[in-house]
PDB file of C-alpha atoms in Angstrom:
ATOM      1  CA  MET C   1      65.722-154.035-178.622  1.00 36.00           C
ATOM      2  CA  SER C   2      68.427-153.569-180.903  1.00 47.00           C
ATOM      3  CA  ARG C   3      71.825-155.751-181.216  1.00 52.00           C
ATOM      4  CA  ASP C   4      75.098-154.636-181.569  1.00 59.00           C
ATOM      5  CA  HIS C   5      76.570-155.988-184.614  1.00 68.00           C
ATOM      6  CA  SER C   6      79.466-153.795-185.169  1.00 67.00           C
ATOM      7  CA  TRP C   7      82.353-156.537-184.974  1.00 68.00           C
ATOM      8  CA  ARG C   8      80.516-158.948-187.541  1.00 73.00           C
ATOM      9  CA  GLY C   9      81.837-159.379-190.964  1.00 72.00           C
ATOM     10  CA  ASN C  10      84.002-156.935-192.797  1.00 86.00           C
ATOM     11  CA  TRP C  11      83.336-153.609-190.268  1.00 91.00           C
ATOM     12  CA  LYS C  12      86.135-151.663-191.760  1.00 94.00           C
ATOM     13  CA  GLY C  13      84.708-151.967-195.271  1.00 94.00           C
ATOM     14  CA  ARG C  14      81.242-151.345-194.080  1.00 93.00           C
ATOM     15  CA  MET C  15      82.431-148.384-192.155  1.00 95.00           C
ATOM     16  CA  TYR C  16      84.170-146.878-195.156  1.00 97.00           C
ATOM     17  CA  GLU C  17      81.510-147.518-197.514  1.00 96.00           C
ATOM     18  CA  ARG C  18      79.395-145.439-195.290  1.00 96.00           C
ATOM     19  CA  VAL C  19      81.829-142.590-195.226  1.00 98.00           C
ATOM     20  CA  ARG C  20      82.052-142.704-199.009  1.00 97.00           C
ATOM     21  CA  GLU C  21      78.371-142.708-199.201  1.00 97.00           C
ATOM     22  CA  ARG C  22      78.354-139.356-197.324  1.00 97.00           C
ATOM     23  CA  GLY C  23      80.620-137.973-199.614  1.00 98.00           C
ATOM     24  CA  TYR C  24      84.111-138.131-197.876  1.00 98.00           C
ATOM     25  CA  ASP C  25      87.160-139.793-199.072  1.00 97.00           C
ATOM     26  CA  SER C  26      88.414-140.753-195.788  1.00 98.00           C
ATOM     27  CA  LEU C  27      87.243-141.324-192.174  1.00 98.00           C
ATOM     28  CA  THR C  28      89.156-138.201-190.936  1.00 98.00           C
ATOM     29  CA  ALA C  29      87.550-136.031-193.510  1.00 98.00           C
ATOM     30  CA  PHE C  30      84.207-137.179-192.234  1.00 98.00           C
ATOM     31  CA  ALA C  31      85.223-136.654-188.645  1.00 98.00           C
ATOM     32  CA  ASN C  32      86.773-133.210-189.375  1.00 97.00           C
ATOM     33  CA  ALA C  33      83.458-131.894-190.684  1.00 98.00           C
ATOM     34  CA  ARG C  34      81.972-132.824-186.982  1.00 98.00           C
ATOM     35  CA  PRO C  35      84.876-131.667-184.746  1.00 97.00           C
ATOM     36  CA  THR C  36      83.150-131.605-181.667  1.00 97.00           C
ATOM     37  CA  ALA C  37      81.228-134.780-182.107  1.00 98.00           C
ATOM     38  CA  SER C  38      81.954-137.630-179.850  1.00 97.00           C
ATOM     39  CA  LEU C  39      83.221-141.046-181.359  1.00 97.00           C
ATOM     40  CA  VAL C  40      80.073-142.669-180.543  1.00 95.00           C
ATOM     41  CA  ALA C  41      78.160-140.013-182.079  1.00 97.00           C
ATOM     42  CA  LEU C  42      80.403-140.301-185.461  1.00 98.00           C
ATOM     43  CA  ALA C  43      79.956-144.063-184.979  1.00 96.00           C
ATOM     44  CA  GLU C  44      76.043-143.830-184.615  1.00 95.00           C
ATOM     45  CA  GLU C  45      75.999-141.681-187.682  1.00 96.00           C
ATOM     46  CA  LEU C  46      77.636-144.250-189.618  1.00 96.00           C
ATOM     47  CA  GLY C  47      75.642-147.318-188.226  1.00 90.00           C
ATOM     48  CA  GLU C  48      73.753-147.178-185.013  1.00 80.00           C
ATOM     49  CA  ASP C  49      73.905-150.881-184.730  1.00 83.00           C
ATOM     50  CA  ASP C  50      76.950-151.909-186.546  1.00 88.00           C
ATOM     51  CA  VAL C  51      79.772-149.289-186.103  1.00 91.00           C
ATOM     52  CA  ALA C  52      81.149-148.649-182.700  1.00 92.00           C
ATOM     53  CA  GLY C  53      83.109-145.510-181.442  1.00 94.00           C
ATOM     54  CA  MET C  54      86.064-147.920-180.746  1.00 95.00           C
ATOM     55  CA  GLN C  55      86.202-148.708-184.563  1.00 96.00           C
ATOM     56  CA  VAL C  56      86.058-145.161-185.317  1.00 97.00           C
ATOM     57  CA  LEU C  57      88.896-144.385-182.889  1.00 97.00           C
ATOM     58  CA  SER C  58      91.042-147.339-184.268  1.00 97.00           C
ATOM     59  CA  GLU C  59      90.681-146.014-187.927  1.00 98.00           C
ATOM     60  CA  LEU C  60      91.170-142.385-187.208  1.00 98.00           C
ATOM     61  CA  LEU C  61      94.626-143.303-185.589  1.00 98.00           C
ATOM     62  CA  ALA C  62      95.544-145.763-188.194  1.00 98.00           C
ATOM     63  CA  GLU C  63      94.787-142.705-190.892  1.00 98.00           C
ATOM     64  CA  ALA C  64      96.788-140.279-188.699  1.00 97.00           C
ATOM     65  CA  GLU C  65      99.652-142.792-188.523  1.00 97.00           C
ATOM     66  CA  GLN C  66      99.499-143.261-192.236  1.00 97.00           C
ATOM     67  CA  ARG C  67      99.488-139.281-193.010  1.00 96.00           C
ATOM     68  CA  LYS C  68     102.057-138.891-189.971  1.00 95.00           C
ATOM     69  CA  ARG C  69      99.426-136.578-188.297  1.00 96.00           C
ATOM     70  CA  ILE C  70      99.485-138.033-184.908  1.00 96.00           C
ATOM     71  CA  ALA C  71      99.815-135.003-183.090  1.00 96.00           C
ATOM     72  CA  ARG C  72      96.645-133.470-184.795  1.00 97.00           C
ATOM     73  CA  PHE C  73      94.912-136.729-184.071  1.00 97.00           C
ATOM     74  CA  VAL C  74      95.703-136.426-180.417  1.00 97.00           C
ATOM     75  CA  ARG C  75      94.325-132.695-180.252  1.00 97.00           C
ATOM     76  CA  ASP C  76      91.414-133.744-182.236  1.00 98.00           C
ATOM     77  CA  MET C  77      90.535-136.355-179.433  1.00 98.00           C
ATOM     78  CA  LEU C  78      90.943-133.760-176.647  1.00 98.00           C
ATOM     79  CA  VAL C  79      88.461-131.379-178.486  1.00 98.00           C
ATOM     80  CA  ARG C  80      85.971-134.309-178.637  1.00 98.00           C
ATOM     81  CA  GLU C  81      86.428-135.309-174.934  1.00 97.00           C
ATOM     82  CA  LEU C  82      86.243-131.782-173.862  1.00 98.00           C
ATOM     83  CA  SER C  83      83.016-131.147-175.747  1.00 97.00           C
ATOM     84  CA  GLU C  84      81.345-134.212-174.242  1.00 97.00           C
ATOM     85  CA  CYS C  85      82.496-133.698-170.812  1.00 97.00           C
ATOM     86  CA  LEU C  86      82.352-129.895-170.750  1.00 97.00           C
ATOM     87  CA  PRO C  87      79.725-128.742-173.231  1.00 96.00           C
ATOM     88  CA  ASN C  88      79.761-125.279-171.636  1.00 96.00           C
ATOM     89  CA  GLY C  89      83.463-124.909-171.842  1.00 97.00           C
ATOM     90  CA  TRP C  90      86.059-124.859-169.268  1.00 98.00           C
ATOM     91  CA  PRO C  91      84.896-124.227-165.760  1.00 97.00           C
ATOM     92  CA  ALA C  92      85.559-120.951-163.949  1.00 96.00           C
ATOM     93  CA  VAL C  93      85.970-122.733-160.864  1.00 93.00           C
ATOM     94  CA  LEU C  94      87.317-126.060-160.053  1.00 91.00           C
ATOM     95  CA  ASP C  95      84.887-127.220-157.417  1.00 94.00           C
ATOM     96  CA  ASP C  96      84.443-131.093-156.862  1.00 95.00           C
ATOM     97  CA  ALA C  97      81.841-131.370-159.711  1.00 95.00           C
ATOM     98  CA  SER C  98      83.856-129.694-162.200  1.00 96.00           C
ATOM     99  CA  ARG C  99      87.043-131.313-161.348  1.00 96.00           C
ATOM    100  CA  PHE C 100      85.345-134.675-162.029  1.00 97.00           C
ATOM    101  CA  LYS C 101      84.452-133.669-165.363  1.00 97.00           C
ATOM    102  CA  VAL C 102      87.915-132.280-166.264  1.00 98.00           C
ATOM    103  CA  ALA C 103      89.434-135.391-164.853  1.00 97.00           C
ATOM    104  CA  LYS C 104      87.159-137.547-166.836  1.00 97.00           C
ATOM    105  CA  ALA C 105      87.859-135.626-170.141  1.00 97.00           C
ATOM    106  CA  LEU C 106      91.499-135.646-169.587  1.00 98.00           C
ATOM    107  CA  GLY C 107      91.723-139.147-168.462  1.00 97.00           C
ATOM    108  CA  SER C 108      89.672-140.561-171.366  1.00 96.00           C
ATOM    109  CA  TRP C 109      91.966-138.338-173.633  1.00 97.00           C
ATOM    110  CA  ILE C 110      95.116-139.767-172.160  1.00 97.00           C
ATOM    111  CA  ALA C 111      93.833-143.403-172.260  1.00 96.00           C
ATOM    112  CA  ASP C 112      93.073-143.028-176.016  1.00 94.00           C
ATOM    113  CA  THR C 113      96.405-141.634-176.773  1.00 97.00           C
ATOM    114  CA  PRO C 114      99.054-143.655-178.749  1.00 96.00           C
ATOM    115  CA  GLU C 115     102.007-144.758-176.599  1.00 95.00           C
ATOM    116  CA  THR C 116     104.307-142.544-178.417  1.00 93.00           C
ATOM    117  CA  HIS C 117     102.630-139.453-177.372  1.00 95.00           C
ATOM    118  CA  LYS C 118     101.398-140.463-173.731  1.00 96.00           C
ATOM    119  CA  GLU C 119     104.266-138.579-171.931  1.00 96.00           C
ATOM    120  CA  ARG C 120     103.461-135.342-173.963  1.00 95.00           C
ATOM    121  CA  VAL C 121      99.904-135.278-173.214  1.00 96.00           C
ATOM    122  CA  ARG C 122     100.576-135.893-169.708  1.00 97.00           C
ATOM    123  CA  GLN C 123     102.792-132.835-169.657  1.00 96.00           C
ATOM    124  CA  VAL C 124      99.745-130.974-171.567  1.00 97.00           C
ATOM    125  CA  ARG C 125      97.258-132.236-168.674  1.00 97.00           C
ATOM    126  CA  THR C 126      99.521-130.713-166.068  1.00 96.00           C
ATOM    127  CA  ALA C 127      99.816-127.316-167.927  1.00 96.00           C
ATOM    128  CA  LEU C 128      96.143-127.171-168.210  1.00 96.00           C
ATOM    129  CA  LEU C 129      95.527-127.865-164.572  1.00 95.00           C
ATOM    130  CA  ALA C 130      98.386-125.394-163.555  1.00 95.00           C
ATOM    131  CA  THR C 131      97.527-122.740-165.605  1.00 95.00           C
ATOM    132  CA  PRO C 132      93.847-123.105-166.647  1.00 95.00           C
ATOM    133  CA  PRO C 133      92.438-121.809-169.848  1.00 97.00           C
ATOM    134  CA  PRO C 134      90.121-119.004-169.699  1.00 97.00           C
ATOM    135  CA  PRO C 135      86.653-119.930-168.277  1.00 97.00           C
ATOM    136  CA  GLY C 136      84.339-120.898-170.942  1.00 97.00           C
ATOM    137  CA  TRP C 137      87.429-121.950-173.237  1.00 97.00           C
ATOM    138  CA  HIS C 138      85.797-124.526-175.705  1.00 95.00           C
ATOM    139  CA  PRO C 139      88.190-125.413-178.713  1.00 97.00           C
ATOM    140  CA  LEU C 140      86.016-126.049-181.635  1.00 96.00           C
ATOM    141  CA  GLY C 141      88.608-128.204-183.399  1.00 96.00           C
ATOM    142  CA  PRO C 142      92.052-129.522-183.342  1.00 96.00           C
ATOM    143  CA  ASP C 143      93.737-126.484-184.798  1.00 96.00           C
ATOM    144  CA  ASP C 144      92.531-124.234-181.786  1.00 97.00           C
ATOM    145  CA  GLU C 145      95.400-121.909-180.746  1.00 96.00           C
ATOM    146  CA  LEU C 146      95.743-122.925-177.453  1.00 96.00           C
ATOM    147  CA  LEU C 147      96.257-126.755-178.254  1.00 96.00           C
ATOM    148  CA  LEU C 148      98.557-125.681-180.965  1.00 96.00           C
ATOM    149  CA  THR C 149     100.771-124.047-178.469  1.00 95.00           C
ATOM    150  CA  LEU C 150     100.397-127.053-175.833  1.00 95.00           C
ATOM    151  CA  LEU C 151     100.862-129.694-178.652  1.00 94.00           C
ATOM    152  CA  PRO C 152     102.344-128.569-181.875  1.00 93.00           C
ATOM    153  CA  ASP C 153     102.052-130.301-185.079  1.00 86.00           C
ATOM    154  CA  LYS C 154     106.002-131.290-184.654  1.00 75.00           C
ATOM    155  CA  GLU C 155     105.697-135.096-184.096  1.00 53.00           C
ATOM    156  CA  VAL C 156     107.292-135.943-180.645  1.00 44.00           C
TER     157      VAL C 156
END
């Protein structure tokens, strides 16, 4: 049985050392190379027992704030949630099962969104539910055309 040691010691240093070992100069660059991977998958790739998805989230947000790219971060998180919860893309019909999956993706996304952007992402959620994307829509990254329309790079 493995033990989680993710919060022990200098976890930020450990995580960034592993990012550099993989040839990236930032956690964002590492994550951008895997645009549909979940935060847990990113964490496991960096260290299965000593990097947590929440740590990856925290540092991706910190890098986004530093670079003033929070809107892109927010879109990036939506892509990851949709990829995890809706691997076959947006459902053609919102029956009970697919509605739950959509709600899970959007709810997790909103929960992980910084307060500065929560109202805007709630508006995006409402827009997606009122006028659903085409069946099978599966954004492959944060620069997806529909996502850029719904949440442009202009910081709110």
